[in-house]
Coordinates of C-alpha atoms and ligand atoms in Angstrom, one line a residue:
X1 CA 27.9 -5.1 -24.1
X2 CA 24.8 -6.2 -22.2
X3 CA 21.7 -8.8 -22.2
X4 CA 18.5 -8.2 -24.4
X5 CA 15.0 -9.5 -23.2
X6 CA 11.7 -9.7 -24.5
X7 CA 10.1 -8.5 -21.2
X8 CA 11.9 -6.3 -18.3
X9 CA 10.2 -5.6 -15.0
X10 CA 11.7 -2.2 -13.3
X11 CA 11.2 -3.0 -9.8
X12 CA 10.4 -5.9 -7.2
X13 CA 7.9 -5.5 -5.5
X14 CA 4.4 -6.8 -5.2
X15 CA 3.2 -5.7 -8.8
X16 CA 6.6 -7.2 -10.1
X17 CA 6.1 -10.5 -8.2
X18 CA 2.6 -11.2 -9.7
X19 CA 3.2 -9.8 -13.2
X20 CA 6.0 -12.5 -13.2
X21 CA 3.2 -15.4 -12.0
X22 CA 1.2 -14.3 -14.4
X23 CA 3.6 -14.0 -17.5
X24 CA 4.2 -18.0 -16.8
X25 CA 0.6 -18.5 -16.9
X26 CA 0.5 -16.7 -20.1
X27 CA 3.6 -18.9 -21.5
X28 CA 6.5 -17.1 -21.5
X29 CA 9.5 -18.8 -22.4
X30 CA 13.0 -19.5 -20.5
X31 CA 15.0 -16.4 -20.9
X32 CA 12.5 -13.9 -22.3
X33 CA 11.9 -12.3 -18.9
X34 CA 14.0 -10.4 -16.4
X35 CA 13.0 -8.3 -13.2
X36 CA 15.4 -5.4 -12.1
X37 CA 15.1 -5.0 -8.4
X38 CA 17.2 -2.7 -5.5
X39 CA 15.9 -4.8 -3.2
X40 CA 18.1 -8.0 -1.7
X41 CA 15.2 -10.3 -2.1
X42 CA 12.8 -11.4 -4.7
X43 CA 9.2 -9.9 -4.5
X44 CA 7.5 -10.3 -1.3
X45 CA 4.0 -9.1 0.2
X46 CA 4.8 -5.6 1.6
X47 CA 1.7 -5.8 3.8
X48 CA 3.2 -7.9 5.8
X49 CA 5.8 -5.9 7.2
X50 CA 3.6 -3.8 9.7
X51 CA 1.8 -6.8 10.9
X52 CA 3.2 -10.2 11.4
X53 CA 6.7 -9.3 10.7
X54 CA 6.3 -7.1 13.6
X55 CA 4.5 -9.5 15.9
X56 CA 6.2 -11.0 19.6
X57 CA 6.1 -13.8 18.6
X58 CA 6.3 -16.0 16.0
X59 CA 6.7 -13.0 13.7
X60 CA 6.9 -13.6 10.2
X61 CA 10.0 -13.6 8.3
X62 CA 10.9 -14.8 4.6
X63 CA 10.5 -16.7 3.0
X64 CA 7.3 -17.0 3.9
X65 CA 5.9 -13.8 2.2
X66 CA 7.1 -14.0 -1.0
X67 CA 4.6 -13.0 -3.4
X68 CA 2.2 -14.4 -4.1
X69 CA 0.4 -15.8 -1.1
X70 CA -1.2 -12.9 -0.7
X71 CA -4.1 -13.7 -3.2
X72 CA -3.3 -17.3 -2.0
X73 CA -1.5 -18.4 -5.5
X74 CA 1.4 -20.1 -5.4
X75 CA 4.6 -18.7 -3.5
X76 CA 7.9 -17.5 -5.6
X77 CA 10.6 -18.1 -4.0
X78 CA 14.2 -17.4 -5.8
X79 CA 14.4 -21.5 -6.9
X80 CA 10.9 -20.5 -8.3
X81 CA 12.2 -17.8 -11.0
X82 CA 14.9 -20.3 -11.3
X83 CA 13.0 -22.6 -12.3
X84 CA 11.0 -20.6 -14.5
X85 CA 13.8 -19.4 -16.3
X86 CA 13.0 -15.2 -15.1
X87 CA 16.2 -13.6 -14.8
X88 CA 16.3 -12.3 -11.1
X89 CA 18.6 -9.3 -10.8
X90 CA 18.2 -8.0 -7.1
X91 CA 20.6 -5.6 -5.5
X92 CA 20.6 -3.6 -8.4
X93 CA 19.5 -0.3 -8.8
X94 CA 18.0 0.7 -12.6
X95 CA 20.1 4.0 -13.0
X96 CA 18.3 5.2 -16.1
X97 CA 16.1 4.2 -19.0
X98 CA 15.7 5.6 -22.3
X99 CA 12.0 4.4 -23.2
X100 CA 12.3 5.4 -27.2
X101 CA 15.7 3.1 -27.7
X102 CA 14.0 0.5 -25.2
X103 CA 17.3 0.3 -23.5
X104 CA 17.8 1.0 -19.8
X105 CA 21.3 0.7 -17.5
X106 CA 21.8 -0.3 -13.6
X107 CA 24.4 0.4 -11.2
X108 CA 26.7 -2.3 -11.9
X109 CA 27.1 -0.2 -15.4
X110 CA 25.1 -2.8 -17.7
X111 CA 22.9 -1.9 -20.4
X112 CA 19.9 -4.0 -20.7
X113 CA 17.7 -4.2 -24.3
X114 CA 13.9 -5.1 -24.4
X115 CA 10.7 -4.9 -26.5
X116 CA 9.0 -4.0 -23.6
X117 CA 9.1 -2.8 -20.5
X118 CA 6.8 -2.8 -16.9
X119 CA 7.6 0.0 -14.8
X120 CA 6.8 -1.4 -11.0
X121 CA 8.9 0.8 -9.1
X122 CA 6.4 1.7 -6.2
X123 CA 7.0 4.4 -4.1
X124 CA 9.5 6.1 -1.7
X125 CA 8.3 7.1 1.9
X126 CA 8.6 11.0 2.6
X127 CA 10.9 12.3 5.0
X128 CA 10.6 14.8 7.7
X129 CA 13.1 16.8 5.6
X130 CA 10.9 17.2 3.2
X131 CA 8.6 19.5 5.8
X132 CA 11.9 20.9 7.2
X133 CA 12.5 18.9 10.3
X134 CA 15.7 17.3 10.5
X135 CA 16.9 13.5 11.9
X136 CA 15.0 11.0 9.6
X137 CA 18.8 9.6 10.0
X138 CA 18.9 8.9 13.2
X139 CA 19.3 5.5 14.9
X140 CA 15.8 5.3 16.3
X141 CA 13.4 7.2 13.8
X142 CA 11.8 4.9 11.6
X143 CA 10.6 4.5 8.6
X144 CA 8.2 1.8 6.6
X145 CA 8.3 0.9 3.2
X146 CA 11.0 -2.3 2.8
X147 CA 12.4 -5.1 4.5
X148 CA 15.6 -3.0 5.2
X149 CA 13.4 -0.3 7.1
X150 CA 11.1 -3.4 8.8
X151 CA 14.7 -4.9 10.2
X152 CA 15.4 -1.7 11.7
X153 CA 11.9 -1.3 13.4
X154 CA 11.9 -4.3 14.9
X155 CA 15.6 -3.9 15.7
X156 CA 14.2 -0.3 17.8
X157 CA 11.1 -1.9 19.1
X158 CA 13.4 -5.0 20.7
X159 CA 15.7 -2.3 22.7
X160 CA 12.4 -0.3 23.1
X161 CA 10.0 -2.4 25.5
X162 CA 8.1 -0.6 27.9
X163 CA 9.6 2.3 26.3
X164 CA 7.7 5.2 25.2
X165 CA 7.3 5.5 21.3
X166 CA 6.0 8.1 19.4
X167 CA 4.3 8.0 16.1
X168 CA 3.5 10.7 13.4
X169 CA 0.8 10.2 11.1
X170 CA -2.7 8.8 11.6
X171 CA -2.9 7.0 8.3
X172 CA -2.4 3.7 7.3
X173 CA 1.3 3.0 8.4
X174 CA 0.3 5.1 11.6
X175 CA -2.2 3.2 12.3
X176 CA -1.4 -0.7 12.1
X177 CA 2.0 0.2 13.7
X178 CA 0.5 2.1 16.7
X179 CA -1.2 -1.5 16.7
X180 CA 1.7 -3.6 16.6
X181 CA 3.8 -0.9 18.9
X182 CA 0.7 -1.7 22.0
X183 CA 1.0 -5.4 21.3
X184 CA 4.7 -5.2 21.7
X185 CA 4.2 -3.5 25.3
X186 CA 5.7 -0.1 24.0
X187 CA 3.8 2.9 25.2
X188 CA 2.3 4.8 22.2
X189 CA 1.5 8.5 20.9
X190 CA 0.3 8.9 18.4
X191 CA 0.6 12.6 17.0
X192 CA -2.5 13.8 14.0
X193 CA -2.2 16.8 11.8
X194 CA -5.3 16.4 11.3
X195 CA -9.0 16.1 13.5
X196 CA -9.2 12.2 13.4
X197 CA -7.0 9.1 12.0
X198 CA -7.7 8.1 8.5
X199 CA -8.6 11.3 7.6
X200 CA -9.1 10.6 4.1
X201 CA -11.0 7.8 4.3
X202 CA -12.9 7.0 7.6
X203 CA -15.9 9.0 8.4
X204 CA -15.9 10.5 12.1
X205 CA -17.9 7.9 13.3
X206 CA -15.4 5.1 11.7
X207 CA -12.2 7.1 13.5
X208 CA -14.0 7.8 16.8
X209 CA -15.0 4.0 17.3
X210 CA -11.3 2.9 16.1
X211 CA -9.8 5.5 18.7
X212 CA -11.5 4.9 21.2
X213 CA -10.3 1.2 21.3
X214 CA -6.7 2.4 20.9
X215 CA -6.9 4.6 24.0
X216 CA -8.6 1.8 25.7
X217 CA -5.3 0.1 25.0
X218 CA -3.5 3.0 26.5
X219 CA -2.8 5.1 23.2
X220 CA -2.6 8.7 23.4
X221 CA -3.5 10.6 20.7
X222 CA -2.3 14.3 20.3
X223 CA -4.0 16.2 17.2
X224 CA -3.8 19.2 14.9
X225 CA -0.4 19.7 15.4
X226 CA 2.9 18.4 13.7
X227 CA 6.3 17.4 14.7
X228 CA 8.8 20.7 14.6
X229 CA 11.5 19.1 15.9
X230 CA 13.6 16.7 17.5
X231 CA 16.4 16.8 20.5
X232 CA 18.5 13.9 20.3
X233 CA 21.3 13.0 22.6
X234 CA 25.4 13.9 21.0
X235 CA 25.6 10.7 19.1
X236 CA 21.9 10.5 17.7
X237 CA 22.2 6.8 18.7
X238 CA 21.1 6.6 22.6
X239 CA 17.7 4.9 23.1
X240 CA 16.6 7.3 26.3
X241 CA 17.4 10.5 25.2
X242 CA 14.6 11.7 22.1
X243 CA 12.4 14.6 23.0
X244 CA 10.0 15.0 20.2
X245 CA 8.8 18.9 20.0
X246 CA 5.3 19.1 18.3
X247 CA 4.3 22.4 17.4
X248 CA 1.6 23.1 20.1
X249 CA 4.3 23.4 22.4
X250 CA 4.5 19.7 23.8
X251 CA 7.4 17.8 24.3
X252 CA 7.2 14.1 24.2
X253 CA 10.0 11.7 25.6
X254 CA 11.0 9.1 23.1
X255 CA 12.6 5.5 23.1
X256 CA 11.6 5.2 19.0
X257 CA 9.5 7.4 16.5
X258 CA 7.8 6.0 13.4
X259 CA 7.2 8.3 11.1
X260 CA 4.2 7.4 8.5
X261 CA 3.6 10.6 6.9
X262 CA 3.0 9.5 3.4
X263 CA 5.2 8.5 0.1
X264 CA 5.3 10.0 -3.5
X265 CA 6.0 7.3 -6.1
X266 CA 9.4 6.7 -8.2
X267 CA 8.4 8.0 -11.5
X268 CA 12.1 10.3 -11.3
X269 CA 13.5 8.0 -14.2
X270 CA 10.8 8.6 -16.6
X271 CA 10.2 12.2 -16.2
X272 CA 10.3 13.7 -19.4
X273 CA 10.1 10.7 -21.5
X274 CA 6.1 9.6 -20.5
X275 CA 3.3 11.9 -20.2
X276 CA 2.7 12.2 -15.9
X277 CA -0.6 12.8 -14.1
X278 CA -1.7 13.1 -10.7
X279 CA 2.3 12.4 -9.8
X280 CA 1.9 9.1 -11.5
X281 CA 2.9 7.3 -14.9
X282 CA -0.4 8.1 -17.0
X283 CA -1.6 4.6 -18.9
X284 CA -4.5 3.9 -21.0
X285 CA -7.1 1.2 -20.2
X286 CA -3.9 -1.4 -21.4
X287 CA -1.7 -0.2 -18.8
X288 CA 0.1 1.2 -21.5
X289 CA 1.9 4.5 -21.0
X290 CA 2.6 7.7 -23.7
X291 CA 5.3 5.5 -25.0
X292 CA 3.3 2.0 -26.8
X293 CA 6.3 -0.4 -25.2
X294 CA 6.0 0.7 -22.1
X295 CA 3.5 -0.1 -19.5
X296 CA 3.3 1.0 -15.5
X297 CA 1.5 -0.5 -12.7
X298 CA 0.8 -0.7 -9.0
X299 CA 1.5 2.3 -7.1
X300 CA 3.8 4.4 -10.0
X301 CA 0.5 4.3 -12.4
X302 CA -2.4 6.8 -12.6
X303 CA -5.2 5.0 -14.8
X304 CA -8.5 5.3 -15.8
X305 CA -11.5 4.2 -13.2
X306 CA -14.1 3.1 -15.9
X307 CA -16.4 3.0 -13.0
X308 CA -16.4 6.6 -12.1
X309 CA -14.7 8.2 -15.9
X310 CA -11.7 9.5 -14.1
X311 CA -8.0 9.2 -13.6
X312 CA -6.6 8.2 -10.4
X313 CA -3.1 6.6 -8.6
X314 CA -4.0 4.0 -5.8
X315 CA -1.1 3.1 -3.1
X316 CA -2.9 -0.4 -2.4
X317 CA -1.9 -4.2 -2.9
X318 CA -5.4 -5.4 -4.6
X319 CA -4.3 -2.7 -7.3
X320 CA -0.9 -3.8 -7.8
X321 CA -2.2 -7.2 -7.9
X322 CA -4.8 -7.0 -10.4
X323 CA -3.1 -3.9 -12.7
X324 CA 0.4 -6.5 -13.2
X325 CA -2.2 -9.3 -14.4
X326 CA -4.1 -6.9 -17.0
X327 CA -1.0 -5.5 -18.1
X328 CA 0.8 -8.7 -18.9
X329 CA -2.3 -9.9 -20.6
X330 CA -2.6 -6.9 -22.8
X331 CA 1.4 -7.3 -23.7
X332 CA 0.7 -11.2 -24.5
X333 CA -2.6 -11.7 -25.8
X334 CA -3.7 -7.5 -27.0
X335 CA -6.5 -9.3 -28.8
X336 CA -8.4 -10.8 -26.0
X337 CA -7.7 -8.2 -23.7
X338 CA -10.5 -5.7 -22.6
X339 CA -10.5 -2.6 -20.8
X340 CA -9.2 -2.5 -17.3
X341 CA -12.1 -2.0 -14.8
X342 CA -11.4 -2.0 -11.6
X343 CA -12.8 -1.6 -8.4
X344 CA -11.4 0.3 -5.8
X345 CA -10.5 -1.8 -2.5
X346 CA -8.6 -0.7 0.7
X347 CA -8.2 -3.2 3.5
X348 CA -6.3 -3.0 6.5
X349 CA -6.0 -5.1 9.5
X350 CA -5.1 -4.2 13.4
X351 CA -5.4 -5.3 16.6
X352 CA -8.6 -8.2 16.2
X353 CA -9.8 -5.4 13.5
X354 CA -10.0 -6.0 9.8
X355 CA -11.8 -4.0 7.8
X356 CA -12.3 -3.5 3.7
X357 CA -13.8 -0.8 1.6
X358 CA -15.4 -1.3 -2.1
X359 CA -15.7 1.8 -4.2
X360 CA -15.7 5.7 -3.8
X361 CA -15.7 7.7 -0.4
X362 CA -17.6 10.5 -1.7
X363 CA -21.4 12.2 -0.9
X364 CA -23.6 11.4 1.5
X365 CA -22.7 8.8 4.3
X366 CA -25.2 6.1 6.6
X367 CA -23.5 4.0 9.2
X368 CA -24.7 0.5 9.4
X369 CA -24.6 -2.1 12.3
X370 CA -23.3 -2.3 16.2
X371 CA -20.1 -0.3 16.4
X372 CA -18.7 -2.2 19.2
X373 CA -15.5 -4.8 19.4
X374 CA -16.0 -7.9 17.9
X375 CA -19.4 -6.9 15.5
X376 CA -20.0 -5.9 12.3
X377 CA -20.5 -2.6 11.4
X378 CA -19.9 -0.6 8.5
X379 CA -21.2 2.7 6.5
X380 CA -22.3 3.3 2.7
X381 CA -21.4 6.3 0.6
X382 CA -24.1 7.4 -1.8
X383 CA -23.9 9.9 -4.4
X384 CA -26.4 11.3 -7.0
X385 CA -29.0 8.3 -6.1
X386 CA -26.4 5.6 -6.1
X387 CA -24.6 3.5 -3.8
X388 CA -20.6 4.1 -4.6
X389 CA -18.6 3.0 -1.9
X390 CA -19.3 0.9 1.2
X391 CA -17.2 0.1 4.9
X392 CA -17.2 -3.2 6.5
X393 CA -15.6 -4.4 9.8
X394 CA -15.5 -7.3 10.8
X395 CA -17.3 -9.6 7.6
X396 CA -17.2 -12.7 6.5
X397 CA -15.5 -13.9 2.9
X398 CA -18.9 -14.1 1.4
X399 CA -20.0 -10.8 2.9
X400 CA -17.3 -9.0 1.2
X401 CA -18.0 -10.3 -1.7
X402 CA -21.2 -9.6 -1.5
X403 CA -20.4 -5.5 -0.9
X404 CA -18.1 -5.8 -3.5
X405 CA -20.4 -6.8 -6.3
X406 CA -23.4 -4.5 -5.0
X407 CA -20.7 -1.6 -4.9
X408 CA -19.8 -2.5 -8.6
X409 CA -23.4 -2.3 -9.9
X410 CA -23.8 1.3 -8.1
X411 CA -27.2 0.2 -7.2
X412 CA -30.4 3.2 -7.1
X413 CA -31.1 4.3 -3.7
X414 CA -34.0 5.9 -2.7
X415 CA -34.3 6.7 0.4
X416 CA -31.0 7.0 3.1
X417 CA -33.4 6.4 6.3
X418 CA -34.5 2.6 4.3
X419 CA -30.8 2.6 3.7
X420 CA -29.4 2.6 7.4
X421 CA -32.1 0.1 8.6
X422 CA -31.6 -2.5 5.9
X423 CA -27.6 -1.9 6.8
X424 CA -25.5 -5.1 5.2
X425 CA -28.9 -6.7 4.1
X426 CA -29.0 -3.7 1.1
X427 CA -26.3 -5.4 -0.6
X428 CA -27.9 -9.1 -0.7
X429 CA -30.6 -7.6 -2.1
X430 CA -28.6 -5.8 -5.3
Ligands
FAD501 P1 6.4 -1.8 -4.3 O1 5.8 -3.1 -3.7 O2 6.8 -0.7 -3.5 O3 7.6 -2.3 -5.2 C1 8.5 -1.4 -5.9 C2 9.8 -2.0 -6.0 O4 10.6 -1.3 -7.0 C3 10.6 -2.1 -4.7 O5 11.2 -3.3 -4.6 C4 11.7 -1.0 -5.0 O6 12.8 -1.2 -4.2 C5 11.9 -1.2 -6.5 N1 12.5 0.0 -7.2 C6 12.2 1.2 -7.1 N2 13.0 2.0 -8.0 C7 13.8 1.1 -8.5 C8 14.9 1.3 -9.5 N3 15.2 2.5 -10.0 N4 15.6 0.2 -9.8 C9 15.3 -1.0 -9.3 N5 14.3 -1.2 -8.4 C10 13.6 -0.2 -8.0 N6 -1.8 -2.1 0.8 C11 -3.0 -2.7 1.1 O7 -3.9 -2.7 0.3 N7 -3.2 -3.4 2.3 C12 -2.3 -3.4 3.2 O8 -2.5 -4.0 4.3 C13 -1.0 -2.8 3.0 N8 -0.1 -2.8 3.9 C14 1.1 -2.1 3.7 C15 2.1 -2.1 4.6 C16 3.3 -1.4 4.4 C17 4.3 -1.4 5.5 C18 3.5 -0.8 3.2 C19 4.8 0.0 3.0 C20 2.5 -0.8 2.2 C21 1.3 -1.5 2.4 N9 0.3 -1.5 1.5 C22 -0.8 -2.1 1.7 C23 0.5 -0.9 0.2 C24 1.1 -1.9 -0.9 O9 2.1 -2.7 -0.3 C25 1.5 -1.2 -2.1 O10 0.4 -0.6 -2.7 C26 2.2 -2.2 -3.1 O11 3.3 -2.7 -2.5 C27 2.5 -1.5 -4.4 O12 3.2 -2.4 -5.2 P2 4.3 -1.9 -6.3 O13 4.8 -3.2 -6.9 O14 3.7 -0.9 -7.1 O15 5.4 -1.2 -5.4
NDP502 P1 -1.1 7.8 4.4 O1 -1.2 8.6 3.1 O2 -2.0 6.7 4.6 O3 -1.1 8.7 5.7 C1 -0.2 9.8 5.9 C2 -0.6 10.5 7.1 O4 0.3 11.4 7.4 C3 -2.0 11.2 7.0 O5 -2.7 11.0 8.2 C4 -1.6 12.6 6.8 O6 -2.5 13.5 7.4 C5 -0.3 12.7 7.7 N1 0.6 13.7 7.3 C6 1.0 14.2 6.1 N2 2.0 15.1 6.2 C7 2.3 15.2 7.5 C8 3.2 15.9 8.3 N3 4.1 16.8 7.7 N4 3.3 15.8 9.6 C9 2.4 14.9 10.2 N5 1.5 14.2 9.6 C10 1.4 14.3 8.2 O7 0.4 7.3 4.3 P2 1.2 6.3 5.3 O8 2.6 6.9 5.4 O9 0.5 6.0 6.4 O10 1.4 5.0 4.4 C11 2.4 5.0 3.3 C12 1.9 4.1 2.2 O11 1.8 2.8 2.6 C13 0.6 4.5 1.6 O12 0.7 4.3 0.2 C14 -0.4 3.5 2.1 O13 -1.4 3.2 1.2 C15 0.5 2.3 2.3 N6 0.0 1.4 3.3 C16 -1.2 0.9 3.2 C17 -1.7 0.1 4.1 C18 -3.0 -0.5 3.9 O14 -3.6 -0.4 2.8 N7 -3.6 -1.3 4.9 C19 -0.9 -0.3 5.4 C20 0.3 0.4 5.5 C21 0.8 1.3 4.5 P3 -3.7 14.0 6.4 O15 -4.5 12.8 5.9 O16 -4.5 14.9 7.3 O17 -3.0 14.7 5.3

C-alpha cells in the first residue's frame, strides 16, 4: 500500500523548490503536496555551488541557499515544508512512473498515487566515458551538478593549494570554476575544444576580453584539442601523480581536474510514455506534457518561445524559476492562466565580473561600451531589422531591466553604425 497526493513534484531542485513556494501562494492545503527528491537536502540554489560555496573564505554552506533566495523570496528550509504541511521525501530515488495510471514508485519500494504530477528532475552531468576516456571515478576528477559533487570539489581544492589544476570545458561550469580555482591559489588550465570560451554564446570580442583577464590572473588556456586520456598513479587516489594527455600531444601535470563538459537531462523515466523533443519533455504553453496530468519544467522541459515561434530546452535558473510558477498556476487556477512567454536570460558571475543576456544570440552583432575591467560594456544581436538579444557587463539593477524590456519588444533597427554609437542609451530610448 502507499500514499496518494493531489500534487507530486519528481525532483528537488531549484524548479521543485519554487513550484512548492508558489503552490502555498496559490493555497494549497496540508497534505495535498509531496516532492520526491535523491538529494539529502531540500531544494537549494544550485548556482551557488561554483561560487560562494567554493570561496576561501566564508564560503557558503546550507542552509543558507535553500531556495528561494535566489529571486530574494522567502527561504525554505525543511521546518518551512514542515510547516506548510509539503511532504518532503529526500534521499529517495523515483524508480519509475507510469504517467496513464498517475502512479509512480521509489527505491524504498512505495507506490505513490496523484492527480498530477511536475516532472523537475534536471539534468545529469556527462562523463568522460561518454567520449571514451576513462577515470570520471577517480578521487580527484570532479564533477558539478550537486551538493555531493560540490563537497568533493572543495574537498580536492583544500588538499590542492598551490597545486596545478586542470579544467576541461570552456563553458559555463569551466568558466566560474577556473574563477574560483585562481582565487583559491590553484594554478589553472584550462583545456577548449573549441576556438574561444563560451563558444555558444559570447561573440569573440566577449571571449577575448574575458580571457585575457584570466591569463592576467595566470590561467593558461590550451584550445582545439580534448582530453584523451589520463595516467593516474596505482591507487587512483594520490594528489601528485595525474598527467592529463590532451590530444595535441601535451601532457599536463595534475593535483585536480574539473571536468564541465556539459549534461543531458533525466527524461530516462518518461521515455516512451511523453512525446520528447530536442532531448527534453515537450510541453504546451501550460507546461503541460503529451499526457494532460503531467507537466515538466526547468531544465527536463523543451517549450514553446512565443517570442521567436519555436521550441527550445534552456539549462538556466531564471527558467526554472519562472516555468515552476506558470506551471503551478496553470494546474491551480487553468482559467486565469495565459500563455507562457518567456524571455530568455543567462547570467553568470566570476571573478568581480557579472554579466546577463536578454533574448536570442543570432544575426548580426555590434559591441557596445569600454571593454576594460570594472566598465560596462556589452553587444546587441540584431536580426531581420530587429534587436533580439543584448550582452551587458557590469549594469546596474535598473539597466538590466531596462535591456530586458527593450529586448522583449524586439525594437526596429535601422542602421547598425547608429546602433553601436547610441550603445546602452538604445534601450532607454525603446
Ligand atoms: P535541478 O536543480 O538539477 O534539480 C533536479 C533535481 O531532481 C535534483 O535534486 C535531482 O537530484 C533530482 N532528481 C533527478 N532524477 C530524480 C529521480 N528519478 N528521483 C528523485 N529525484 C530526482 N543557471 C543560471 O542561470 N545561472 C547560474 O549562475 C547557474 N549556475 C549554476 C552552477 C552550477 C554548479 C550548476 C550545476 C548549474 C548552474 N545553473 C545556473 C543552472 C541551474 O542551476 C539549472 O538550470 C537549474 O538548477 C535547473 O533546475 P531544475 O529544477 O530543472 O533541475
Ligand atoms: P556547457 O554546455 O556550458 O559547456 C560545455 C563545454 O564543454 C563547452 O565549452 C563545450 O564546447 C565543451 N565540450 C563538450 N564536449 C566536450 C568534450 N568531449 N571535451 C572537451 N570539451 C567538451 O556545460 P557546462 O558543463 O559548463 O555546464 C553544465 C550545466 O550547468 C549547463 O546546463 C549550464 O547551463 C549550467 N551552468 C550554468 C551556469 C550559469 O548559467 N551561469 C553556471 C554553471 C553551470 P563547445 O561549446 O565547443 O561544444
Amino acid at each position: 500500500m502507499g500514499r496518494a497526493f493531489v500534487y507530486v513534484i519528481v525532483g528537488g531542485g531549484v524548479a521543485a523548490g519554487y513550484a512548492a513556494l508558489e503552490f502555498t501562494r496559490k493555497g494549497v492545503s496540508d497534505g495535498e503536496l509531496c516532492i520526491i527528491s535523491d538529494e539529502p537536502v531540500a531544494p537549494y540554489e544550485r548556482p551557488a555551488l561554483s561560487k560562494g560555496f567554493l570561496l576561501p573564505e566564508d564560503p557558503t554552506r546550507l542552509p543558507s541557499f535553500h531556495t528561494c533566495v535566489g529571486a530574494n523570496d522567502e527561504i525554505l528550509t525543511p521546518k518551512w515544508y514542515k510547516e506548510h504541511g509539503i511532504e518532503l521525501v529526500l534521499g529517495t530515488r523515483v524508480k519509475s512512473v507510469d504517467a496513464r495510471r498517475l502512479t509512480l514508485v521509489t527505491s524504498t519500494g512505495e507506490t505513490i498515487t496523484y492527480n498530477f504530477l511536475i516532472i523537475a528532475t534536471g539534468a545529469r552531468a556527462l562523463k568522460l566515458e561518454e567520449f571514451g576516456v576513462e577515470g570520471s571515478d577517480a578521487e580527484n576528477v570532479c564533477y558539478l551538478r550537486d551538493l555531493s559533487d560540490a563537497d568533493r570539489l572543495a574537498t580536492a581544492i583544500q588538499s590542492s593549494s598551490n597545486g596545478n589544476a586542470v579544467v576541461i570545458g570552456g563553458g559555463y561550469i569551466g568558466m566560474e570554476c577556473a574563477a574560483s580555482l585562481v582565487i583559491n591559489k590553484i594554478n589553472v588550465t584550462m583545456v577548449l575544444a573549441g576556438a574561444h570560451c563560451m563558444a555558444r554564446l559570447f561573440t569573440p570580442k566577449i571571449a577575448t576580453f574575458y580571457e585575457d583577464y584570466y591569463m592576467g590572473k595566470g590561467v593558461k588556456f590550451i584550445k582545439g584539442t580534448v582530453l584523451t586520456s589520463f595516467e593516474f598513479d596505482s591507487d587512483k587516489k594520490a594528489w601528485h601523480s595525474v598527467s592529463v594527455n590532451l590530444k595535441d600531444g601535451n601532457q599536463l601535470p595534475a593535483d585536480l581536474v574539473v571536468v564541465g563538459i556539459g549534461i543531458r537531462p533525466n527524461i530516462s523515466l518518461f521515455e516512451g510514455q511523453l512525446i520528447i523533443e530536442k532531448g527534453g519533455i515537450k510541453v504546451n504553453s501550460q507546461m503541460q506534457s503529451s499526457e494532460s496530468s503531467v507537466y515538466a519544467i526547468g531544465d527536463v522541459a523543451t517549450f514553446p518561445v512565443k517570442l521567436y515561434g519555436e521550441m527550445r530546452r534552456l539549462e538556466h535558473v531564471d527558467f526554472a524559476r519562472k516555468s515552476a510558477r506558470h506551471a503551478v498556476s496553470a494546474i491551480m487556477e487553468p482559467e486565469k492562466t495565459g500563455e507562457f512567454d518567456y524571455l530568455p536570460c543567462f547570467y553568470s558571475r566570476f571573478f568581480a565580473f557579472s554579466w546577463q543576456f536578454y533574448g536570442d544570440h543570432v544575426g548580426e552583432v555590434v559591441h557596445f561600451g569600454e571593454y576594460d575591467e570594472g566598465k560596462v560594456f556589452g553587444a546587441y544581436w540584431v536580426k531581420e531589422g530587429h534587436l533580439v538579444g543584448c550582452f551587458l557587463e557590469g549594469g546596474t539593477k535598473e539597466q538590466y531591466e531596462t535591456i530586458s524590456k527593450a529586448t522583449q519588444l524586439k525594437p526596429a533597427v535601422t542602421d547598425m553604425e547608429e546602433l553601436e554609437r547610441e550603445g546602452l542609451g538604445f534601450t532607454q530610448t525603446v
